[in-house]
CSV table of C-alpha atoms and ligand atoms in Angstrom, one decimal:
chain,number,residue,atom,x,y,z
A,1,UNK,CA,-10.6,-15.3,15.6
A,2,UNK,CA,-12.4,-14.7,11.8
A,3,UNK,CA,-13.6,-17.2,10.2
A,4,UNK,CA,-13.2,-19.0,7.1
A,5,UNK,CA,-16.4,-21.3,7.6
A,6,UNK,CA,-18.7,-22.6,4.4
A,7,UNK,CA,-15.5,-20.4,2.6
A,8,UNK,CA,-14.1,-22.0,-0.9
A,9,UNK,CA,-10.7,-21.3,-1.0
A,10,UNK,CA,-7.8,-22.8,-3.5
A,11,UNK,CA,-4.6,-22.7,-2.2
A,12,UNK,CA,-1.7,-22.5,-5.3
A,13,UNK,CA,1.7,-23.4,-4.1
A,14,UNK,CA,4.2,-22.6,-6.3
A,15,UNK,CA,8.6,-23.3,-6.9
A,16,UNK,CA,10.3,-22.1,-3.7
A,17,UNK,CA,12.1,-23.4,-0.8
A,18,UNK,CA,8.5,-21.3,1.4
A,19,UNK,CA,6.7,-23.8,0.0
A,20,UNK,CA,7.5,-25.6,3.3
A,21,UNK,CA,5.1,-23.8,5.1
A,22,UNK,CA,2.1,-25.0,2.6
A,23,UNK,CA,0.8,-27.6,4.4
A,24,UNK,CA,0.5,-25.7,7.8
A,25,UNK,CA,-1.2,-22.3,5.8
A,26,UNK,CA,-3.8,-25.5,4.0
A,27,UNK,CA,-4.2,-27.2,7.8
A,28,UNK,CA,-4.3,-23.3,9.5
A,29,UNK,CA,-7.3,-21.8,6.7
A,30,UNK,CA,-9.4,-25.4,7.3
A,31,UNK,CA,-9.4,-25.3,11.3
A,32,UNK,CA,-11.1,-21.2,10.5
A,33,UNK,CA,-13.9,-23.3,8.2
A,34,UNK,CA,-12.3,-23.1,4.6
A,35,UNK,CA,-12.6,-26.6,2.0
A,36,UNK,CA,-9.4,-26.3,0.7
A,37,UNK,CA,-8.7,-27.1,-2.9
A,38,UNK,CA,-4.6,-27.4,-4.1
A,39,UNK,CA,-3.1,-26.9,-6.9
A,40,UNK,CA,0.7,-26.9,-7.0
A,41,UNK,CA,2.9,-26.1,-10.1
A,42,UNK,CA,5.5,-28.2,-11.7
A,43,UNK,CA,8.6,-26.5,-9.1
A,44,UNK,CA,6.2,-26.7,-6.4
A,45,UNK,CA,6.9,-30.5,-6.8
A,46,UNK,CA,10.8,-30.3,-6.5
A,47,UNK,CA,10.4,-28.7,-2.3
A,48,UNK,CA,6.8,-30.7,-1.5
A,49,UNK,CA,5.1,-33.9,-2.7
A,50,UNK,CA,1.5,-33.6,-3.2
A,51,UNK,CA,1.0,-36.1,-0.9
A,52,UNK,CA,1.3,-34.3,1.8
A,53,UNK,CA,-1.0,-31.1,0.3
A,54,UNK,CA,-3.4,-33.7,-0.2
A,55,UNK,CA,-2.9,-35.5,3.3
A,56,UNK,CA,-3.8,-32.1,5.3
A,57,UNK,CA,-6.5,-30.5,2.8
A,58,UNK,CA,-8.0,-33.9,2.4
A,59,UNK,CA,-9.1,-33.2,-1.4
A,60,UNK,CA,-7.0,-34.9,-4.4
A,61,UNK,CA,-4.4,-31.8,-5.1
A,62,UNK,CA,-4.4,-30.8,-9.2
A,63,UNK,CA,-0.8,-30.6,-10.8
A,64,UNK,CA,-1.4,-31.5,-14.3
A,65,UNK,CA,-3.1,-28.4,-17.3
A,66,UNK,CA,-4.0,-31.8,-19.6
A,67,UNK,CA,-5.2,-33.6,-17.1
A,68,UNK,CA,-7.7,-35.8,-18.6
A,69,UNK,CA,-8.9,-38.3,-15.4
A,70,UNK,CA,-9.0,-34.5,-12.8
A,71,UNK,CA,-10.2,-32.3,-16.7
A,72,UNK,CA,-13.2,-35.2,-16.2
A,73,UNK,CA,-14.0,-34.3,-12.1
A,74,UNK,CA,-13.6,-30.8,-12.3
A,75,UNK,CA,-11.8,-28.9,-15.3
A,76,UNK,CA,-9.7,-26.3,-14.2
A,77,UNK,CA,-12.6,-23.8,-15.5
A,78,UNK,CA,-15.2,-25.0,-13.0
A,79,UNK,CA,-12.0,-24.8,-10.5
A,80,UNK,CA,-11.0,-21.3,-11.5
A,81,UNK,CA,-15.4,-20.5,-11.0
A,82,UNK,CA,-16.4,-22.9,-7.6
A,83,UNK,CA,-13.3,-20.8,-5.7
A,84,UNK,CA,-14.1,-17.8,-3.5
A,85,UNK,CA,-10.2,-17.1,-3.4
A,86,UNK,CA,-7.9,-18.6,-4.6
A,87,UNK,CA,-4.5,-18.0,-3.0
A,88,UNK,CA,-1.0,-18.3,-4.1
A,89,UNK,CA,2.0,-19.0,-1.0
A,90,UNK,CA,3.7,-18.9,-1.7
A,91,UNK,CA,4.2,-16.6,-4.8
A,92,UNK,CA,7.3,-16.7,-6.4
A,93,UNK,CA,9.2,-14.0,-8.6
A,94,UNK,CA,8.5,-16.2,-11.5
A,95,UNK,CA,5.1,-17.0,-10.9
A,96,UNK,CA,4.3,-13.5,-10.3
A,97,UNK,CA,5.4,-12.2,-13.2
A,98,UNK,CA,3.9,-15.4,-15.5
A,99,UNK,CA,0.5,-13.9,-14.1
A,100,UNK,CA,1.4,-9.8,-14.6
A,101,UNK,CA,2.2,-10.8,-18.2
A,102,UNK,CA,-1.3,-12.9,-18.2
A,103,UNK,CA,0.3,-16.9,-19.1
A,104,UNK,CA,-1.3,-19.0,-18.6
A,105,UNK,CA,1.1,-22.4,-19.2
A,106,UNK,CA,0.1,-24.1,-16.5
A,107,UNK,CA,-3.0,-25.4,-14.4
A,108,UNK,CA,-2.2,-22.0,-11.4
A,109,UNK,CA,-1.7,-19.8,-14.0
A,110,UNK,CA,-5.1,-20.8,-16.7
A,111,UNK,CA,-6.4,-21.5,-13.3
A,112,UNK,CA,-6.0,-17.4,-11.4
A,113,UNK,CA,-7.0,-16.1,-15.3
A,114,UNK,CA,-9.6,-17.6,-15.7
A,115,UNK,CA,-11.2,-16.7,-12.8
A,116,UNK,CA,-13.3,-13.4,-11.7
A,117,UNK,CA,-12.8,-14.4,-7.4
A,118,UNK,CA,-10.1,-12.7,-5.7
A,119,UNK,CA,-7.1,-13.1,-6.0
A,120,UNK,CA,-4.5,-13.1,-2.9
A,121,UNK,CA,-0.6,-13.3,-3.8
A,122,UNK,CA,1.9,-14.3,-0.5
A,123,UNK,CA,5.1,-13.2,-2.5
A,124,UNK,CA,8.2,-15.4,-1.0
A,125,UNK,CA,11.2,-15.4,-2.6
A,126,UNK,CA,15.2,-13.8,-2.1
A,127,UNK,CA,15.1,-10.3,-0.8
A,128,UNK,CA,17.1,-8.7,-3.7
A,129,UNK,CA,14.6,-10.4,-6.1
A,130,UNK,CA,12.2,-9.2,-4.7
A,131,UNK,CA,14.2,-6.0,-4.8
A,132,UNK,CA,14.3,-6.0,-8.9
A,133,UNK,CA,12.9,-4.0,-10.4
A,134,UNK,CA,11.2,-6.0,-13.1
A,135,UNK,CA,9.8,-8.2,-9.9
A,136,UNK,CA,8.6,-4.3,-8.6
A,137,UNK,CA,6.6,-3.5,-11.9
A,138,UNK,CA,4.8,-7.0,-11.6
A,139,UNK,CA,3.7,-6.5,-8.3
A,140,UNK,CA,2.4,-3.2,-9.4
A,141,UNK,CA,0.5,-4.4,-12.2
A,142,UNK,CA,-0.9,-6.9,-9.5
A,143,UNK,CA,-2.1,-3.8,-7.0
A,144,UNK,CA,-3.1,-2.6,-9.8
A,145,UNK,CA,-5.9,-4.8,-11.6
A,146,UNK,CA,-6.8,-5.6,-7.9
A,147,UNK,CA,-5.0,-8.5,-6.7
A,148,UNK,CA,-4.3,-8.6,-3.3
A,149,UNK,CA,-0.9,-9.1,-2.3
A,150,UNK,CA,0.0,-10.9,1.6
A,151,UNK,CA,3.6,-9.8,2.3
A,152,UNK,CA,6.2,-10.7,2.6
A,153,UNK,CA,8.3,-10.4,6.1
A,154,UNK,CA,11.4,-8.7,6.3
A,155,UNK,CA,14.3,-11.5,8.0
A,156,UNK,CA,16.3,-14.3,7.9
A,157,UNK,CA,15.9,-16.0,4.4
A,158,UNK,CA,16.9,-19.6,4.3
A,159,UNK,CA,19.8,-18.4,1.2
A,160,UNK,CA,21.4,-16.6,4.5
A,161,UNK,CA,20.2,-13.0,3.3
A,162,UNK,CA,18.3,-10.7,5.5
A,163,UNK,CA,15.4,-8.7,4.2
A,164,UNK,CA,12.5,-8.5,3.0
A,165,UNK,CA,10.7,-11.8,1.1
A,166,UNK,CA,10.1,-14.0,3.6
A,167,UNK,CA,6.5,-16.0,3.7
A,168,UNK,CA,5.1,-14.8,6.9
A,169,UNK,CA,4.4,-17.2,9.1
A,170,UNK,CA,1.1,-19.7,8.1
A,171,UNK,CA,-1.5,-18.2,10.9
A,172,UNK,CA,-0.7,-14.6,10.6
A,173,UNK,CA,-1.0,-15.4,6.6
A,174,UNK,CA,-4.4,-16.9,7.5
A,175,UNK,CA,-5.6,-14.0,9.5
A,176,UNK,CA,-4.9,-11.5,6.5
A,177,UNK,CA,-6.8,-13.8,4.5
A,178,UNK,CA,-9.3,-14.5,6.3
A,179,UNK,CA,-9.9,-10.8,7.4
A,180,UNK,CA,-10.1,-10.2,3.1
A,181,UNK,CA,-14.2,-12.2,3.9
A,182,UNK,CA,-15.2,-9.3,6.8
A,183,UNK,CA,-16.1,-6.4,6.0
A,184,UNK,CA,-13.8,-3.7,5.7
A,185,UNK,CA,-13.1,-1.4,8.3
A,186,UNK,CA,-12.8,1.8,5.6
A,187,UNK,CA,-16.3,1.7,4.0
A,188,UNK,CA,-18.2,4.5,4.2
A,189,UNK,CA,-15.8,6.5,5.1
A,190,UNK,CA,-14.7,9.5,2.2
A,191,UNK,CA,-11.1,10.1,2.6
A,192,UNK,CA,-8.8,12.2,1.0
A,193,UNK,CA,-5.1,12.9,0.4
A,194,UNK,CA,-3.0,15.1,-0.9
A,195,UNK,CA,1.0,13.6,-2.7
A,196,UNK,CA,3.7,13.9,-4.0
A,197,UNK,CA,5.7,17.4,-4.5
A,198,UNK,CA,4.1,21.1,-5.0
A,199,UNK,CA,6.1,23.6,-9.2
A,200,UNK,CA,6.0,26.6,-8.3
A,201,UNK,CA,6.7,28.4,-11.7
A,202,UNK,CA,9.7,31.2,-11.0
A,203,UNK,CA,9.3,32.5,-15.3
A,204,UNK,CA,7.7,30.1,-18.1
A,205,UNK,CA,10.7,27.5,-18.2
A,206,UNK,CA,11.3,27.2,-14.6
A,207,UNK,CA,9.9,26.1,-11.2
A,208,UNK,CA,10.7,25.7,-7.4
A,209,UNK,CA,10.3,21.6,-5.8
A,210,UNK,CA,11.0,19.1,-3.4
A,211,UNK,CA,11.9,15.2,-3.7
A,212,UNK,CA,8.5,14.0,-3.0
A,213,UNK,CA,8.1,11.2,-5.3
A,214,UNK,CA,4.3,11.0,-4.2
A,215,UNK,CA,5.0,7.5,-3.0
A,216,UNK,CA,4.2,8.1,0.6
A,217,UNK,CA,1.0,9.6,-0.5
A,218,UNK,CA,-0.2,7.5,-2.7
A,219,UNK,CA,0.1,4.3,-0.8
A,220,UNK,CA,-1.3,5.9,1.9
A,221,UNK,CA,-4.6,6.1,-0.8
A,222,UNK,CA,-4.0,3.1,-2.1
A,223,UNK,CA,-4.0,1.5,1.6
A,224,UNK,CA,-7.4,3.4,2.8
A,225,UNK,CA,-8.9,1.9,-0.6
A,226,UNK,CA,-8.1,-1.7,0.3
A,227,UNK,CA,-9.7,-0.8,4.1
A,228,UNK,CA,-12.8,-0.1,2.1
A,229,UNK,CA,-12.8,3.9,1.6
A,230,UNK,CA,-14.0,6.4,-0.8
A,231,UNK,CA,-10.4,7.8,-1.4
A,232,UNK,CA,-9.4,11.3,-3.3
A,233,UNK,CA,-6.3,11.8,-4.3
A,234,UNK,CA,-4.9,15.4,-4.5
A,235,UNK,CA,-1.5,14.4,-6.1
A,236,UNK,CA,1.1,17.5,-7.1
A,237,UNK,CA,3.2,16.5,-10.4
A,238,UNK,CA,4.2,12.5,-9.6
A,239,UNK,CA,5.4,9.8,-12.3
A,240,UNK,CA,3.1,7.0,-10.8
A,241,UNK,CA,0.8,5.5,-11.4
A,242,UNK,CA,-3.7,6.4,-9.6
A,243,UNK,CA,-3.8,3.1,-7.5
A,244,UNK,CA,-7.1,1.1,-8.3
A,245,UNK,CA,-10.2,2.2,-7.0
A,246,UNK,CA,-9.0,5.8,-5.9
A,247,UNK,CA,-10.2,9.1,-7.7
A,248,UNK,CA,-6.4,11.0,-8.3
A,249,UNK,CA,-6.6,14.7,-9.0
A,250,UNK,CA,-3.4,15.7,-10.2
A,251,UNK,CA,-2.2,19.7,-9.9
A,252,UNK,CA,1.4,21.4,-10.6
A,253,UNK,CA,1.3,24.2,-7.2
A,254,UNK,CA,0.4,24.5,-3.8
A,255,UNK,CA,-2.7,27.3,-4.5
A,256,UNK,CA,-4.0,24.3,-7.3
A,257,UNK,CA,-3.6,21.8,-4.2
A,258,UNK,CA,-5.7,24.4,-2.0
A,259,UNK,CA,-8.1,24.8,-4.4
A,260,UNK,CA,-9.1,20.7,-5.4
A,261,UNK,CA,-8.1,20.2,-1.3
A,262,UNK,CA,-11.2,22.3,-0.7
A,263,UNK,CA,-13.5,21.1,-4.0
A,264,UNK,CA,-13.3,17.4,-2.3
A,265,UNK,CA,-13.0,17.7,1.6
A,266,UNK,CA,-16.8,18.9,1.9
A,267,UNK,CA,-18.3,15.2,3.4
A,268,UNK,CA,-15.1,13.7,4.1
A,269,UNK,CA,-14.4,12.5,7.3
A,270,UNK,CA,-11.3,11.3,6.9
A,271,UNK,CA,-7.9,14.0,5.6
A,272,UNK,CA,-3.9,12.8,5.5
A,273,UNK,CA,-1.7,16.1,3.5
A,274,UNK,CA,1.5,13.6,2.7
A,275,UNK,CA,2.5,16.2,-0.2
A,276,UNK,CA,5.3,17.9,0.5
A,277,UNK,CA,4.2,21.5,0.2
A,278,UNK,CA,5.5,24.8,-1.0
A,279,UNK,CA,6.1,26.7,1.9
A,280,UNK,CA,6.7,29.7,-0.5
A,281,UNK,CA,6.2,30.7,-3.9
A,282,UNK,CA,7.9,32.9,-6.2
A,283,UNK,CA,6.0,36.7,-5.3
A,284,UNK,CA,6.1,37.7,-9.0
A,285,UNK,CA,5.9,35.7,-11.4
A,286,UNK,CA,8.4,36.3,-14.9
A,287,UNK,CA,6.3,36.5,-18.2
A,288,UNK,CA,9.6,35.8,-20.1
A,289,UNK,CA,12.7,33.5,-19.7
A,290,UNK,CA,14.0,35.4,-16.9
A,291,UNK,CA,18.2,36.3,-18.3
A,292,UNK,CA,21.1,36.2,-17.3
A,293,UNK,CA,22.8,39.5,-16.6
A,294,UNK,CA,24.2,40.4,-13.0
A,295,UNK,CA,26.3,38.4,-11.0
A,296,UNK,CA,23.5,36.9,-8.0
A,297,UNK,CA,19.7,37.5,-8.0
A,298,UNK,CA,17.5,37.4,-5.5
A,299,UNK,CA,14.5,35.7,-5.6
A,300,UNK,CA,11.2,37.5,-3.5
A,301,UNK,CA,9.0,34.4,-2.2
A,302,UNK,CA,5.9,34.3,-0.8
A,303,UNK,CA,4.0,31.7,1.9
A,304,UNK,CA,1.8,29.5,-0.1
A,305,UNK,CA,-1.1,29.4,1.8
A,306,UNK,CA,-1.3,26.6,4.9
A,307,UNK,CA,-3.7,23.3,3.1
A,308,UNK,CA,-3.5,21.3,6.0
A,309,UNK,CA,-3.6,23.9,8.9
A,310,UNK,CA,-7.0,25.4,6.4
A,311,UNK,CA,-8.7,21.5,7.1
A,312,UNK,CA,-8.5,21.5,10.4
A,313,UNK,CA,-10.4,24.4,11.0
A,314,UNK,CA,-13.5,23.7,9.2
A,315,UNK,CA,-16.3,23.3,11.4
A,316,UNK,CA,-17.7,20.7,10.6
A,317,UNK,CA,-13.7,19.1,9.6
A,318,UNK,CA,-12.3,15.5,8.9
A,319,UNK,CA,-10.3,13.7,11.1
A,320,UNK,CA,-6.6,14.9,10.1
A,321,UNK,CA,-4.1,13.6,9.3
A,322,UNK,CA,-0.2,15.5,8.6
A,323,UNK,CA,2.8,14.5,7.7
A,324,UNK,CA,6.4,16.0,9.6
A,325,UNK,CA,9.1,15.4,7.5
A,326,UNK,CA,12.5,16.6,10.0
A,327,UNK,CA,16.0,16.2,10.4
A,328,UNK,CA,16.2,16.8,13.6
A,329,UNK,CA,14.1,17.2,16.9
A,330,UNK,CA,11.9,14.9,15.4
A,331,UNK,CA,9.1,13.9,18.0
A,332,UNK,CA,10.2,17.6,19.8
A,333,UNK,CA,9.2,19.6,15.4
A,334,UNK,CA,6.7,16.8,14.9
A,335,UNK,CA,4.5,18.0,18.1
A,336,UNK,CA,4.7,21.2,17.0
A,337,UNK,CA,3.2,20.9,14.5
A,338,UNK,CA,0.3,18.5,15.4
A,339,UNK,CA,-0.8,21.9,18.4
A,340,UNK,CA,-0.1,24.7,15.7
A,341,UNK,CA,-1.9,23.3,13.0
A,342,UNK,CA,-4.4,21.5,15.7
A,343,UNK,CA,-3.8,17.8,14.0
A,344,UNK,CA,-5.5,14.7,15.8
A,345,UNK,CA,-2.9,12.4,14.1
A,346,UNK,CA,0.7,13.8,12.7
A,347,UNK,CA,3.8,10.6,11.2
A,348,UNK,CA,6.9,12.2,11.4
A,349,UNK,CA,9.4,11.0,10.0
A,350,UNK,CA,13.2,11.9,10.0
A,351,UNK,CA,14.7,12.5,6.6
A,352,UNK,CA,17.4,12.4,7.3
A,353,UNK,CA,18.1,9.4,6.9
A,354,UNK,CA,19.2,7.3,3.6
A,355,UNK,CA,16.5,5.2,2.0
A,356,UNK,CA,14.4,7.0,3.8
A,357,UNK,CA,11.9,8.9,2.8
A,358,UNK,CA,11.8,11.5,0.5
A,359,UNK,CA,12.1,9.2,-3.0
A,360,UNK,CA,12.7,6.0,-1.3
A,361,UNK,CA,11.0,2.7,-1.7
A,362,UNK,CA,11.2,2.7,2.3
A,363,UNK,CA,10.0,4.5,5.0
A,364,UNK,CA,9.9,5.1,9.2
A,365,UNK,CA,7.2,6.9,10.8
A,366,UNK,CA,6.8,7.7,14.4
A,367,UNK,CA,2.9,8.4,14.5
A,368,UNK,CA,2.5,10.4,17.4
A,369,UNK,CA,-1.2,11.9,18.0
A,370,UNK,CA,-2.6,13.7,21.8
A,371,UNK,CA,-3.4,10.9,24.1
A,372,UNK,CA,-0.2,8.7,22.4
A,373,UNK,CA,2.8,7.5,20.1
A,374,UNK,CA,3.4,4.5,17.9
A,375,UNK,CA,6.5,3.0,16.2
A,376,UNK,CA,6.2,2.0,12.1
A,377,UNK,CA,9.8,0.7,11.6
A,378,UNK,CA,10.8,0.7,7.9
A,379,UNK,CA,9.1,-1.0,5.8
A,380,UNK,CA,8.3,0.1,2.3
A,381,UNK,CA,5.9,2.3,1.8
A,382,UNK,CA,2.4,-0.3,0.7
A,383,UNK,CA,3.3,-2.2,4.1
A,384,UNK,CA,4.0,1.0,6.3
A,385,UNK,CA,1.4,2.2,4.6
A,386,UNK,CA,-1.4,0.2,5.9
A,387,UNK,CA,0.4,0.2,8.9
A,388,UNK,CA,-0.8,4.3,9.4
A,389,UNK,CA,-4.4,3.4,8.2
A,390,UNK,CA,-4.4,1.0,11.0
A,391,UNK,CA,-3.4,3.5,13.8
A,392,UNK,CA,-5.7,6.1,12.2
A,393,UNK,CA,-8.4,3.8,12.0
A,394,UNK,CA,-7.9,3.5,15.8
A,395,UNK,CA,-8.3,6.8,16.6
A,396,UNK,CA,-10.7,7.4,13.8
A,397,UNK,CA,-12.6,5.0,15.3
A,398,UNK,CA,-13.0,5.6,19.0
A,399,UNK,CA,-13.3,9.6,18.6
A,400,UNK,CA,-16.4,9.0,16.3
A,401,UNK,CA,-18.3,6.8,19.6
A,402,UNK,CA,-16.6,9.5,22.6
A,403,UNK,CA,-18.5,11.6,19.6
A,404,UNK,CA,-21.4,9.7,18.8
B,1,PMT,O1,7.1,11.6,-1.6
B,1,PMT,P1,8.0,10.9,-1.1
B,1,PMT,O2,9.1,10.9,-1.6
B,1,PMT,O3,7.3,9.4,-0.9
B,1,PMT,O4,8.3,11.1,0.6
B,1,PMT,C1,7.2,11.0,1.2
B,1,PMT,C2,7.4,12.5,2.0
B,1,PMT,C3,8.7,12.9,3.0
B,1,PMT,C4,7.7,13.3,1.0
B,1,PMT,C5,6.0,12.2,3.4
B,1,PMT,O5,6.5,11.6,4.2
B,1,PMT,C6,6.1,13.5,4.2
B,1,PMT,O6,7.2,13.5,5.2
B,1,PMT,N1,4.9,14.3,3.9
B,1,PMT,C7,5.6,15.7,4.3
B,1,PMT,C8,6.5,16.9,4.0
B,1,PMT,C9,5.8,18.3,5.0
B,1,PMT,O7,5.6,19.2,3.6
B,1,PMT,O8,6.2,18.1,5.9
B,1,PMT,P2,6.2,19.4,6.7
B,1,PMT,O9,6.8,19.3,8.4
B,1,PMT,O10,7.1,20.0,6.0
B,1,PMT,O11,5.1,19.9,6.5
B,1,PMT,C10,3.9,19.5,7.8
B,1,PMT,C11,2.1,19.2,7.2
B,1,PMT,O12,1.7,20.3,6.3
B,1,PMT,C12,2.1,17.6,6.4
B,1,PMT,O13,1.1,17.8,6.5
B,1,PMT,C13,2.1,19.0,5.3
B,1,PMT,O14,1.4,18.4,3.8
B,1,PMT,C14,1.0,20.8,5.1
B,1,PMT,N2,1.6,21.6,4.5
B,1,PMT,C15,2.8,21.8,4.3
B,1,PMT,C16,2.8,23.0,4.4
B,1,PMT,C17,1.6,23.9,3.3
B,1,PMT,N3,1.8,24.9,2.2
B,1,PMT,N4,0.4,23.4,3.4
B,1,PMT,C18,0.3,21.9,4.1
B,1,PMT,O15,-0.4,21.3,3.8
C-alpha cells in the first residue's frame, strides 16, 4: 500500500450526492498516514454535515471565506500554503467551471487559486453533465494547467442513469492520490508518439486524408507525460492543443511525419504510432489546380514510407508499439501486423463500431504482445490511454530487466 505518511492533504468537498463518500475518503487517507483538513462549499453542506467530516478528520472543518475566528487560526492563504496537495472530491460540474475560470467566490475556490501545490480533482456528476461540451472544455483547461483529473468511473448513477460520472470508490481514490507522491514510473524515459491524420496533396487545393482527429494519440502523449516521461508528439493536422509538458511537432504529410520521427527518435526508449498515416500519396502533385475535363479521372498513387516499421528496424531500437485500425478479423489482422512490422506490442481497435475509434470521444482496445494480450474496454480516450501506458510500462520494464 502506497503511504501518505507526513503528507498534508486538504480535501475540498463540493455539493453533489457523491459527497456521502467524502468521510470514507478522509478516513482512508488518514489510514495511509496523511494529516487531513477539510474545506466544504455551501452546497456540500446540503448533503453532509461539517460535524461528520470533523469527526473523521480530527480537525475543525472550514466552510466560510469570511470567518474571523477561523482566519485568526489558519487563514485561507496559510491553508493554501500548508497543503502538500489539494484534493477536491467530489468536484461538481459547477466547481470545475469555477476553477477553470479562476473564480474566487468562496473559500475552496479561493484556496485553489492561492495555492502552488498540486491540485487533484475527482469529478462526480450526472453523465450528461459530464459529457456536456462546456464541462469537457473546462476539464481540458484544468488538464492543460497541470491539474490531475482522477476518474470519473462509469456505472449506475444516483439519478438512475448509467454512464461516466461516478466518484471512484474511496479506497481507489486514496490509492490514486497516494500514487501522486511516488516517483513517476516513466521518469527519465524518452517517448515519441505519432498522432492524427496525414494530408497528401493532389494539387494546390486538394488532398487525400482520413477521419483521424488525433484525440487517441494526444491522450497517449498526455498519459506518458503524466507518468513522468519526456514526450515528443509528432502530429498530423489536428485541431487539438498541445498536452501540458509535451513537445509538439506539427507536420502535414507522411513524408514529413517520417522525417520528424527520424529527427526525434535517437535516444528514445519508447515509440508509439497512433497516427493514421496515409498508406498512399498521389504519385505526382499538380502544380496548378486540376481542371474538370473528362467524365472520369484516374489518380496514380504511390506508397508512403512505413514509419512504424522503419523505427522497429533500427539498432538499437526503442520499445515499439503500433496501433491497428481494423474493421474485420481484428485480432488476426493485428497479430499479422505485430509480426510483419516486428513490433513489441500492438493496440487494435475495431473502427467499424459506432462511437468508437476515429473522431470519437471513446475507444476500446485489444492490446496484443508476443506472449499475451489484454482488453481495455470502451472508455474515454484519456482513461484508455492511461491503461495502455500501464500495459506498455509492464512490458517495457520487464524487457529492460531481462536485457540488463
Ligand atoms: O485520431 P482519433 O480520431 O482519436 O482516432 C484514433 C485512431 C483510430 C486513428 C487510432 O486509434 C488508430 O487506430 N491509429 C492507427 C491507424 C492506422 O493507420 O492503422 P493501420 O492499421 O493502417 O496502421 C498500422 C500501424 O502502422 C499504425 O501504428 C500506423 O501509425 C502505422 N503506419 C501506417 C502506415 C504508414 N505509412 N506508416 C505507419 O507508421
